[in-house]
mmCIF file of C-alpha atoms in Angstrom:
data_model
loop_
_atom_site.group_PDB
_atom_site.id
_atom_site.type_symbol
_atom_site.label_atom_id
_atom_site.label_comp_id
_atom_site.label_asym_id
_atom_site.label_seq_id
_atom_site.Cartn_x
_atom_site.Cartn_y
_atom_site.Cartn_z
ATOM 1 C CA MET A 1 28.679 -42.691 -73.456
ATOM 2 C CA THR A 2 32.025 -40.793 -72.592
ATOM 3 C CA ILE A 3 31.916 -36.883 -73.320
ATOM 4 C CA ALA A 4 34.892 -35.639 -74.877
ATOM 5 C CA PRO A 5 37.034 -33.361 -72.699
ATOM 6 C CA GLY A 6 35.979 -29.722 -72.974
ATOM 7 C CA LEU A 7 32.527 -30.427 -75.185
ATOM 8 C CA LEU A 8 29.820 -28.324 -74.261
ATOM 9 C CA PRO A 9 26.217 -28.738 -75.101
ATOM 10 C CA GLU A 10 25.040 -27.509 -78.386
ATOM 11 C CA GLY A 11 24.434 -23.652 -78.293
ATOM 12 C CA LEU A 12 26.664 -23.047 -75.254
ATOM 13 C CA ARG A 13 30.373 -21.900 -75.347
ATOM 14 C CA ASP A 14 33.199 -20.603 -73.182
ATOM 15 C CA ARG A 15 34.309 -16.939 -73.593
ATOM 16 C CA LEU A 16 38.155 -16.625 -73.690
ATOM 17 C CA PRO A 17 40.301 -13.630 -73.386
ATOM 18 C CA PRO A 18 40.094 -11.018 -74.519
ATOM 19 C CA GLN A 19 36.422 -11.502 -75.614
ATOM 20 C CA ALA A 20 35.262 -12.338 -71.968
ATOM 21 C CA GLU A 21 36.595 -9.025 -70.745
ATOM 22 C CA ALA A 22 34.932 -7.317 -73.771
ATOM 23 C CA LEU A 23 31.632 -8.828 -72.849
ATOM 24 C CA SER A 24 31.820 -7.664 -69.202
ATOM 25 C CA ARG A 25 33.185 -4.258 -70.308
ATOM 26 C CA LEU A 26 30.280 -3.562 -72.918
ATOM 27 C CA LEU A 27 27.545 -4.872 -70.429
ATOM 28 C CA HIS A 28 28.860 -2.297 -67.904
ATOM 29 C CA ARG A 29 28.947 0.460 -70.450
ATOM 30 C CA VAL A 30 25.523 -0.223 -71.565
ATOM 31 C CA ILE A 31 24.240 -0.348 -68.193
ATOM 32 C CA VAL A 32 25.766 2.856 -67.035
ATOM 33 C CA ALA A 33 24.432 4.515 -70.168
ATOM 34 C CA ILE A 34 20.790 3.479 -69.328
ATOM 35 C CA GLY A 35 21.272 4.308 -65.631
ATOM 36 C CA ARG A 36 22.139 7.870 -66.497
ATOM 37 C CA HIS A 37 18.533 8.336 -67.822
ATOM 38 C CA GLY A 38 17.248 7.663 -64.373
ATOM 39 C CA TYR A 39 16.923 3.832 -64.830
ATOM 40 C CA GLN A 40 17.700 1.963 -61.516
ATOM 41 C CA ARG A 41 19.030 -1.775 -61.875
ATOM 42 C CA VAL A 42 17.381 -4.649 -60.656
ATOM 43 C CA SER A 43 19.021 -8.314 -60.709
ATOM 44 C CA PRO A 44 16.390 -11.058 -60.803
ATOM 45 C CA PRO A 45 17.465 -14.776 -60.298
ATOM 46 C CA LEU A 46 18.477 -16.906 -63.256
ATOM 47 C CA ALA A 47 15.695 -19.449 -62.596
ATOM 48 C CA GLU A 48 12.196 -19.113 -60.963
ATOM 49 C CA PHE A 49 8.884 -20.789 -60.864
ATOM 50 C CA GLU A 50 7.578 -21.517 -64.279
ATOM 51 C CA GLU A 51 4.068 -19.985 -63.843
ATOM 52 C CA GLY A 52 5.689 -16.808 -62.598
ATOM 53 C CA LEU A 53 7.760 -16.442 -65.975
ATOM 54 C CA VAL A 54 4.575 -17.377 -68.042
ATOM 55 C CA ALA A 55 1.939 -15.499 -66.310
ATOM 56 C CA GLN A 56 3.608 -12.098 -65.794
ATOM 57 C CA LEU A 57 3.094 -10.582 -69.240
ATOM 58 C CA LYS A 58 -0.149 -10.533 -71.068
ATOM 59 C CA SER A 59 -0.092 -12.588 -74.134
ATOM 60 C CA ALA A 60 2.994 -14.102 -73.244
ATOM 61 C CA GLY A 61 3.325 -17.958 -73.644
ATOM 62 C CA ALA A 62 5.492 -20.695 -72.258
ATOM 63 C CA ARG A 63 7.695 -20.734 -75.264
ATOM 64 C CA ASP A 64 11.467 -21.255 -75.115
ATOM 65 C CA LEU A 65 11.677 -22.198 -71.476
ATOM 66 C CA LEU A 66 14.146 -24.669 -70.457
ATOM 67 C CA ARG A 67 12.264 -26.554 -67.389
ATOM 68 C CA PHE A 68 13.538 -28.646 -64.585
ATOM 69 C CA VAL A 69 11.985 -29.872 -61.088
ATOM 70 C CA ASP A 70 13.465 -28.069 -57.942
ATOM 71 C CA PRO A 71 14.553 -30.744 -55.623
ATOM 72 C CA VAL A 72 13.864 -28.567 -52.725
ATOM 73 C CA SER A 73 10.210 -27.318 -53.680
ATOM 74 C CA GLN A 74 9.422 -30.271 -55.909
ATOM 75 C CA ARG A 75 8.034 -27.625 -58.221
ATOM 76 C CA THR A 76 8.997 -26.933 -61.823
ATOM 77 C CA LEU A 77 11.396 -24.012 -62.370
ATOM 78 C CA ALA A 78 12.419 -22.496 -65.609
ATOM 79 C CA LEU A 79 15.666 -20.938 -66.540
ATOM 80 C CA ARG A 80 14.874 -17.523 -67.942
ATOM 81 C CA PRO A 81 14.894 -16.906 -71.902
ATOM 82 C CA ASP A 82 14.267 -13.204 -71.574
ATOM 83 C CA ILE A 83 14.495 -10.859 -68.356
ATOM 84 C CA THR A 84 11.515 -8.634 -69.272
ATOM 85 C CA ALA A 85 8.855 -10.761 -67.538
ATOM 86 C CA GLN A 86 11.127 -10.970 -64.344
ATOM 87 C CA VAL A 87 11.305 -7.230 -64.367
ATOM 88 C CA GLY A 88 7.590 -6.969 -64.785
ATOM 89 C CA ARG A 89 7.263 -9.254 -61.825
ATOM 90 C CA ILE A 90 9.429 -7.144 -59.656
ATOM 91 C CA ALA A 91 7.488 -3.975 -60.779
ATOM 92 C CA ALA A 92 4.315 -5.652 -59.940
ATOM 93 C CA THR A 93 4.977 -7.116 -56.634
ATOM 94 C CA ARG A 94 8.126 -5.939 -54.702
ATOM 95 C CA MET A 95 8.164 -2.500 -56.216
ATOM 96 C CA GLY A 96 4.314 -2.202 -56.637
ATOM 97 C CA HIS A 97 4.189 0.627 -54.201
ATOM 98 C CA ARG A 98 6.694 2.710 -56.059
ATOM 99 C CA PRO A 99 5.419 5.899 -57.866
ATOM 100 C CA ARG A 100 5.043 5.549 -61.619
ATOM 101 C CA PRO A 101 6.572 5.644 -64.097
ATOM 102 C CA LEU A 102 8.868 3.447 -62.590
ATOM 103 C CA ARG A 103 12.271 3.248 -64.504
ATOM 104 C CA LEU A 104 14.158 -0.111 -64.219
ATOM 105 C CA ALA A 105 17.397 -1.490 -65.786
ATOM 106 C CA TYR A 106 18.874 -4.849 -65.784
ATOM 107 C CA GLY A 107 21.528 -7.057 -67.363
ATOM 108 C CA GLY A 108 22.596 -10.686 -67.235
ATOM 109 C CA PRO A 109 22.534 -14.107 -68.904
ATOM 110 C CA VAL A 110 19.565 -15.797 -70.320
ATOM 111 C CA LEU A 111 19.147 -19.358 -71.914
ATOM 112 C CA LYS A 112 17.020 -20.250 -74.840
ATOM 113 C CA LEU A 113 15.512 -23.609 -75.258
ATOM 114 C CA ARG A 114 16.454 -23.814 -78.725
ATOM 115 C CA ALA A 115 18.930 -21.998 -81.129
ATOM 116 C CA THR A 116 17.961 -20.545 -84.577
ATOM 117 C CA GLN A 117 19.936 -20.367 -87.733
ATOM 118 C CA LEU A 118 20.483 -16.660 -87.481
ATOM 119 C CA ARG A 119 21.572 -17.021 -83.810
ATOM 120 C CA PRO A 120 22.882 -20.473 -83.036
ATOM 121 C CA GLU A 121 23.853 -19.500 -79.483
ATOM 122 C CA ARG A 122 21.485 -20.584 -76.871
ATOM 123 C CA GLU A 123 23.116 -18.834 -73.801
ATOM 124 C CA LEU A 124 23.253 -14.888 -74.543
ATOM 125 C CA VAL A 125 23.929 -11.789 -72.309
ATOM 126 C CA GLN A 126 21.086 -9.367 -72.237
ATOM 127 C CA ALA A 127 20.842 -5.827 -71.063
ATOM 128 C CA GLY A 128 17.773 -3.402 -71.301
ATOM 129 C CA ALA A 129 15.398 -0.976 -69.787
ATOM 130 C CA GLU A 130 11.723 -1.043 -68.649
ATOM 131 C CA LEU A 131 9.580 1.913 -68.316
ATOM 132 C CA ILE A 132 6.660 0.667 -66.035
ATOM 133 C CA GLY A 133 3.205 2.592 -65.869
ATOM 134 C CA THR A 134 2.924 3.893 -69.244
ATOM 135 C CA ASP A 135 3.355 3.277 -73.108
ATOM 136 C CA SER A 136 2.613 6.900 -74.153
ATOM 137 C CA LEU A 137 4.071 8.377 -77.266
ATOM 138 C CA ALA A 138 6.560 10.277 -74.958
ATOM 139 C CA ALA A 139 7.365 7.048 -73.190
ATOM 140 C CA VAL A 140 8.259 5.287 -76.500
ATOM 141 C CA ILE A 141 10.507 8.294 -77.684
ATOM 142 C CA GLU A 142 12.324 8.090 -74.301
ATOM 143 C CA ILE A 143 12.926 4.483 -74.603
ATOM 144 C CA LEU A 144 14.044 4.581 -78.198
ATOM 145 C CA ARG A 145 16.582 7.475 -77.127
ATOM 146 C CA VAL A 146 17.930 5.392 -74.314
ATOM 147 C CA ALA A 147 18.424 2.498 -76.598
ATOM 148 C CA ILE A 148 20.183 4.303 -79.223
ATOM 149 C CA GLU A 149 22.539 6.054 -76.998
ATOM 150 C CA ALA A 150 23.311 2.695 -75.171
ATOM 151 C CA LEU A 151 24.271 1.350 -78.591
ATOM 152 C CA ASP A 152 26.299 4.470 -79.319
ATOM 153 C CA VAL A 153 28.270 3.945 -76.177
ATOM 154 C CA ALA A 154 28.762 0.432 -76.863
ATOM 155 C CA GLY A 155 30.455 1.563 -80.188
ATOM 156 C CA VAL A 156 27.746 0.339 -82.629
ATOM 157 C CA THR A 157 27.605 2.537 -85.940
ATOM 158 C CA GLY A 158 25.045 2.832 -88.637
ATOM 159 C CA ILE A 159 22.095 1.937 -86.326
ATOM 160 C CA THR A 160 18.643 1.163 -87.812
ATOM 161 C CA VAL A 161 15.399 1.189 -86.032
ATOM 162 C CA ASP A 162 12.748 -1.033 -87.550
ATOM 163 C CA LEU A 163 9.201 -0.150 -86.273
ATOM 164 C CA THR A 164 6.164 -2.560 -86.298
ATOM 165 C CA LEU A 165 2.585 -2.559 -85.403
ATOM 166 C CA PRO A 166 2.173 -5.944 -83.453
ATOM 167 C CA ASP A 167 -1.584 -5.736 -83.087
ATOM 168 C CA LEU A 168 -2.406 -4.414 -86.623
ATOM 169 C CA VAL A 169 -4.539 -7.272 -87.464
ATOM 170 C CA GLU A 170 -6.685 -7.399 -84.213
ATOM 171 C CA THR A 171 -7.071 -3.549 -84.424
ATOM 172 C CA LEU A 172 -8.479 -3.705 -88.093
ATOM 173 C CA ALA A 173 -10.267 -7.009 -87.698
ATOM 174 C CA ALA A 174 -12.402 -5.474 -85.000
ATOM 175 C CA GLY A 175 -13.416 -2.676 -87.448
ATOM 176 C CA ALA A 176 -13.018 -1.629 -90.937
ATOM 177 C CA MET A 177 -11.504 -4.941 -92.244
ATOM 178 C CA PRO A 178 -13.474 -7.535 -90.148
ATOM 179 C CA LEU A 179 -12.343 -11.070 -89.902
ATOM 180 C CA PRO A 180 -14.024 -14.096 -88.204
ATOM 181 C CA ALA A 181 -12.133 -14.786 -84.940
ATOM 182 C CA GLU A 182 -11.073 -18.127 -85.922
ATOM 183 C CA ARG A 183 -9.181 -16.594 -88.763
ATOM 184 C CA ILE A 184 -7.285 -13.712 -87.041
ATOM 185 C CA GLU A 185 -4.191 -15.875 -86.232
ATOM 186 C CA ALA A 186 -3.987 -17.147 -89.529
ATOM 187 C CA VAL A 187 -4.087 -13.893 -91.322
ATOM 188 C CA ARG A 188 -1.565 -12.547 -88.825
ATOM 189 C CA ASP A 189 0.763 -15.354 -89.533
ATOM 190 C CA LEU A 190 0.405 -15.076 -93.349
ATOM 191 C CA LEU A 191 1.277 -11.276 -93.106
ATOM 192 C CA ASP A 192 4.170 -11.922 -90.917
ATOM 193 C CA ALA A 193 5.557 -14.395 -93.500
ATOM 194 C CA LYS A 194 4.645 -11.961 -96.422
ATOM 195 C CA ASP A 195 2.528 -14.823 -97.827
ATOM 196 C CA ALA A 196 0.169 -13.104 -100.591
ATOM 197 C CA GLY A 197 -1.202 -16.370 -102.172
ATOM 198 C CA GLY A 198 -2.021 -17.637 -98.512
ATOM 199 C CA LEU A 199 -4.004 -14.251 -97.825
ATOM 200 C CA ALA A 200 -5.913 -14.694 -101.145
ATOM 201 C CA SER A 201 -6.807 -18.407 -100.551
ATOM 202 C CA LEU A 202 -7.968 -17.307 -97.068
ATOM 203 C CA GLY A 203 -10.256 -14.563 -98.386
ATOM 204 C CA ALA A 204 -8.268 -11.999 -96.757
ATOM 205 C CA THR A 205 -7.367 -9.712 -99.836
ATOM 206 C CA ALA A 206 -8.127 -6.517 -98.089
ATOM 207 C CA TYR A 207 -4.943 -7.017 -95.962
ATOM 208 C CA LEU A 208 -2.806 -7.601 -99.113
ATOM 209 C CA PRO A 209 -1.554 -4.063 -99.438
ATOM 210 C CA PHE A 210 -0.048 -4.268 -95.896
ATOM 211 C CA ILE A 211 2.687 -6.550 -97.344
ATOM 212 C CA GLU A 212 3.885 -3.726 -99.563
ATOM 213 C CA ALA A 213 3.831 -1.154 -97.080
ATOM 214 C CA ALA A 214 7.191 -1.607 -95.650
ATOM 215 C CA GLY A 215 10.375 0.245 -95.928
ATOM 216 C CA PRO A 216 11.793 3.657 -95.074
ATOM 217 C CA VAL A 217 9.355 5.283 -92.740
ATOM 218 C CA GLY A 218 8.145 8.271 -95.081
ATOM 219 C CA PRO A 219 7.057 6.221 -97.980
ATOM 220 C CA ALA A 220 5.746 3.437 -95.902
ATOM 221 C CA LEU A 221 3.477 5.668 -94.074
ATOM 222 C CA ALA A 222 1.970 7.127 -97.235
ATOM 223 C CA LYS A 223 1.349 3.619 -98.489
ATOM 224 C CA LEU A 224 -0.487 2.789 -95.353
ATOM 225 C CA ARG A 225 -2.465 5.933 -95.525
ATOM 226 C CA ALA A 226 -3.547 4.996 -98.950
ATOM 227 C CA ILE A 227 -4.920 1.657 -97.952
ATOM 228 C CA GLU A 228 -8.813 1.581 -98.007
ATOM 229 C CA GLY A 229 -10.286 0.927 -94.650
ATOM 230 C CA ALA A 230 -6.974 1.449 -92.565
ATOM 231 C CA LYS A 231 -8.253 4.671 -91.114
ATOM 232 C CA ALA A 232 -8.318 2.881 -87.622
ATOM 233 C CA LEU A 233 -4.532 3.169 -87.672
ATOM 234 C CA ASP A 234 -4.412 6.966 -88.216
ATOM 235 C CA THR A 235 -3.455 7.708 -84.454
ATOM 236 C CA ARG A 236 -0.666 5.247 -84.545
ATOM 237 C CA LEU A 237 0.684 6.419 -87.893
ATOM 238 C CA GLU A 238 0.756 10.021 -86.555
ATOM 239 C CA ALA A 239 2.639 8.812 -83.476
ATOM 240 C CA ILE A 240 5.196 7.044 -85.840
ATOM 241 C CA GLU A 241 5.539 10.460 -87.609
ATOM 242 C CA ALA A 242 6.077 12.065 -84.253
ATOM 243 C CA ILE A 243 8.589 9.363 -83.392
ATOM 244 C CA ALA A 244 10.535 10.011 -86.715
ATOM 245 C CA ALA A 245 10.654 13.787 -85.916
ATOM 246 C CA ALA A 246 11.942 13.275 -82.408
ATOM 247 C CA ILE A 247 14.650 10.739 -83.363
ATOM 248 C CA GLY A 248 15.598 12.706 -86.380
ATOM 249 C CA ASP A 249 18.371 11.364 -88.697
ATOM 250 C CA ARG A 250 20.577 10.039 -85.708
ATOM 251 C CA VAL A 251 19.643 6.546 -87.143
ATOM 252 C CA THR A 252 17.852 5.011 -90.011
ATOM 253 C CA LEU A 253 14.165 4.542 -89.341
ATOM 254 C CA THR A 254 12.088 1.975 -91.233
ATOM 255 C CA LEU A 255 8.672 0.391 -90.781
ATOM 256 C CA ASP A 256 7.329 -2.898 -91.429
ATOM 257 C CA PRO A 257 3.740 -2.895 -89.976
ATOM 258 C CA THR A 258 3.081 -6.711 -90.307
ATOM 259 C CA GLU A 259 6.318 -7.982 -88.593
ATOM 260 C CA ARG A 260 5.145 -10.197 -85.892
ATOM 261 C CA HIS A 261 7.812 -12.975 -85.115
ATOM 262 C CA GLY A 262 9.283 -12.225 -81.695
ATOM 263 C CA PHE A 263 6.614 -9.469 -80.933
ATOM 264 C CA GLU A 264 3.918 -11.996 -79.529
ATOM 265 C CA TYR A 265 3.216 -9.954 -76.287
ATOM 266 C CA GLN A 266 3.703 -6.346 -77.735
ATOM 267 C CA ARG A 267 0.762 -4.042 -78.022
ATOM 268 C CA TRP A 268 0.492 -1.085 -80.370
ATOM 269 C CA ILE A 269 4.121 -0.666 -81.075
ATOM 270 C CA GLY A 270 7.318 -2.747 -81.368
ATOM 271 C CA PHE A 271 10.825 -2.182 -82.857
ATOM 272 C CA SER A 272 14.085 -4.264 -83.847
ATOM 273 C CA LEU A 273 17.433 -2.674 -83.785
ATOM 274 C CA PHE A 274 20.373 -3.393 -86.154
ATOM 275 C CA GLY A 275 23.813 -2.126 -86.719
ATOM 276 C CA ARG A 276 26.371 -1.784 -89.382
ATOM 277 C CA GLY A 277 28.504 -4.852 -89.915
ATOM 278 C CA LEU A 278 26.349 -6.925 -87.439
ATOM 279 C CA SER A 279 24.342 -9.803 -88.576
ATOM 280 C CA GLY A 280 20.705 -9.967 -87.527
ATOM 281 C CA GLU A 281 18.838 -7.976 -84.906
ATOM 282 C CA ILE A 282 20.899 -6.706 -81.775
ATOM 283 C CA GLY A 283 17.997 -5.567 -79.768
ATOM 284 C CA ARG A 284 14.284 -5.370 -79.732
ATOM 285 C CA GLY A 285 11.498 -3.609 -77.637
ATOM 286 C CA GLY A 286 8.071 -2.179 -77.605
ATOM 287 C CA SER A 287 5.028 -1.808 -75.635
ATOM 288 C CA TYR A 288 3.223 -4.581 -73.506
ATOM 289 C CA THR A 289 0.967 -5.148 -70.462
ATOM 290 C CA ILE A 290 2.061 -6.474 -67.241
ATOM 291 C CA VAL A 291 -0.459 -8.501 -65.239
ATOM 292 C CA ARG A 292 -0.638 -7.591 -61.550
ATOM 293 C CA PRO A 293 -1.294 -10.231 -58.627
ATOM 294 C CA ASP A 294 -4.642 -8.795 -58.165
ATOM 295 C CA GLY A 295 -5.511 -9.612 -61.913
ATOM 296 C CA GLY A 296 -5.128 -5.841 -62.704
ATOM 297 C CA GLU A 297 -3.148 -4.658 -65.794
ATOM 298 C CA GLU A 298 -0.412 -2.118 -66.217
ATOM 299 C CA LYS A 299 1.093 -0.685 -69.319
ATOM 300 C CA ALA A 300 4.753 -0.744 -69.895
ATOM 301 C CA ILE A 301 7.569 -0.202 -72.560
ATOM 302 C CA GLY A 302 11.000 -1.353 -72.789
ATOM 303 C CA PHE A 303 13.927 -2.766 -74.660
ATOM 304 C CA SER A 304 16.595 -5.557 -74.584
ATOM 305 C CA LEU A 305 19.922 -5.553 -76.229
ATOM 306 C CA PHE A 306 22.050 -8.437 -77.154
ATOM 307 C CA ILE A 307 25.717 -8.146 -76.106
ATOM 308 C CA ASP A 308 27.176 -11.206 -77.526
ATOM 309 C CA PRO A 309 26.979 -10.217 -81.279
ATOM 310 C CA LEU A 310 28.847 -6.787 -80.520
ATOM 311 C CA VAL A 311 31.456 -8.940 -78.758
ATOM 312 C CA ASP A 312 31.704 -11.272 -81.897
ATOM 313 C CA VAL A 313 32.577 -8.402 -84.187
ATOM 314 C CA GLY A 314 35.355 -7.088 -82.015
ATOM 315 C CA LEU A 315 33.655 -4.296 -79.973
ATOM 316 C CA GLY A 316 34.764 -3.758 -76.337
ATOM 317 C CA VAL A 317 38.157 -5.132 -76.879
ATOM 318 C CA VAL A 318 40.745 -2.683 -75.194
ATOM 319 C CA GLU A 319 44.670 -3.225 -75.896
ATOM 320 C CA HIS A 320 46.192 -2.996 -72.412
ATOM 321 C CA LYS A 321 49.860 -2.227 -71.488
ATOM 322 C CA ARG A 322 51.059 -5.296 -69.663
ATOM 323 C CA VAL A 323 54.395 -5.017 -67.769
ATOM 324 C CA PHE A 324 56.441 -7.903 -66.515
ATOM 325 C CA LEU A 325 57.828 -7.367 -63.019
ATOM 326 C CA PRO A 326 61.153 -9.344 -62.437
ATOM 327 C CA LEU A 327 61.380 -11.099 -58.985
ATOM 328 C CA GLY A 328 62.039 -8.943 -56.249
ATOM 329 C CA THR A 329 60.272 -6.003 -57.615
ATOM 330 C CA ASP A 330 59.112 -3.477 -54.939
ATOM 331 C CA PRO A 331 55.267 -4.037 -54.232
ATOM 332 C CA ALA A 332 54.953 -0.312 -53.856
ATOM 333 C CA LEU A 333 56.212 0.275 -57.254
ATOM 334 C CA ALA A 334 53.973 -2.381 -58.687
ATOM 335 C CA ALA A 335 50.898 -0.767 -57.017
ATOM 336 C CA LYS A 336 51.840 2.621 -58.465
ATOM 337 C CA LEU A 337 52.103 1.217 -61.919
ATOM 338 C CA ARG A 338 48.544 -0.363 -61.643
ATOM 339 C CA ALA A 339 47.321 2.979 -60.342
ATOM 340 C CA ASP A 340 48.766 4.539 -63.645
ATOM 341 C CA ASP A 341 46.582 2.060 -65.613
ATOM 342 C CA TRP A 342 49.299 -0.628 -66.173
ATOM 343 C CA ILE A 343 48.523 -4.401 -65.834
ATOM 344 C CA THR A 344 51.420 -5.767 -63.950
ATOM 345 C CA VAL A 345 52.332 -9.508 -64.389
ATOM 346 C CA ALA A 346 54.763 -10.570 -61.674
ATOM 347 C CA ALA A 347 57.459 -13.193 -62.154
ATOM 348 C CA LEU A 348 56.849 -16.285 -59.853
ATOM 349 C CA SER A 349 60.127 -17.883 -60.965
ATOM 350 C CA ASP A 350 63.510 -17.227 -62.821
ATOM 351 C CA GLY A 351 62.352 -19.168 -65.813
ATOM 352 C CA ASP A 352 59.121 -17.019 -66.464
ATOM 353 C CA ASP A 353 59.301 -15.397 -70.010
ATOM 354 C CA ALA A 354 57.620 -11.819 -70.182
ATOM 355 C CA ALA A 355 56.756 -12.348 -74.073
ATOM 356 C CA ALA A 356 55.182 -15.740 -73.506
ATOM 357 C CA LEU A 357 52.966 -14.155 -70.821
ATOM 358 C CA GLY A 358 51.521 -11.806 -73.211
ATOM 359 C CA CYS A 359 53.599 -8.696 -71.820
ATOM 360 C CA THR A 360 54.216 -5.563 -73.858
ATOM 361 C CA HIS A 361 56.882 -4.296 -71.515
ATOM 362 C CA ILE A 362 59.396 -5.386 -68.836
ATOM 363 C CA LEU A 363 60.386 -3.420 -65.663
ATOM 364 C CA ARG A 364 64.014 -2.207 -66.012
ATOM 365 C CA ASP A 365 65.683 0.305 -63.665
ATOM 366 C CA GLY A 366 62.180 1.050 -62.178
ATOM 367 C CA GLN A 367 60.552 2.060 -65.617
ATOM 368 C CA PRO A 368 58.690 -0.017 -68.247
ATOM 369 C CA ALA A 369 60.701 -0.755 -71.212
ATOM 370 C CA ALA A 370 59.035 -2.095 -74.503
ATOM 371 C CA LEU A 371 59.735 -5.601 -75.397
#
């Protein structure tokens, strides 16, 4: 079967000018903004041994991995669908001796096994930060502030942070709202799907009020506190109040306590990030546990931002001044123009056309003149 020229696999695409440059520019802005908070950049490989990607984060699974056999080692490798696990590996091994808390940043491409309806792209550029060694309230507040500032720098407006409690069911099932172990996963999935009928048929009616306890953070907290038997969540609800007070009105803060999809390895708190005019989430994060080589565990919290949706709505595009240099232009003059923030396009023949080459100006008598 012959593949049509230029055809790419489903979910993959080329970035052309000016979007390719915008992607690079936004990634740089985000990484620099994160770095100013003391997060040092690491750069893990695009692929590594499958077991390393799967086993590094507690409760993480082998989902969304594109696998292949390495012809050198004859072992199964996997292309990363997310960079968080790789940063966890680096923190637990090569940087295991560094004092905690350890602040690390990253940015690069990831490849998903399958696309979704909301995000048809399988290859994405991800940037983020991980705070290793703690998932305290102070750490959560810092991570949220860093994420919000990074989005601000990227030009995102109308930011919304949607908080969730990923292990809500496990916490309550072990105490005031007991559930048989074999029903915990089903109840968790039904709450995530907001399936009231399913919960009732499963005999988990005590969990029904949590479906309604979603929305702006103030009213949502009030609804959660009114649920009989939910006292085990008091410490977390107090933490969310503190987060709301610390973040203030810089962003819109909402709470969906039963949201679970995409938060499979997060612990006591998770969050999704949204922006005005952007479809779907543009980032997510939360607390999690890193598994060390000796079997020990280490708390951590972080976030990942998705750069591609920002590019798709036109963020990061900068209009450049492009000056056409006729044949024989002095190289020293061309260098001075570039130093003055001009983009120079040199003629290679007498037939070169300045307008056709995308120039806004042409050099005449030693000065750029508008076309």
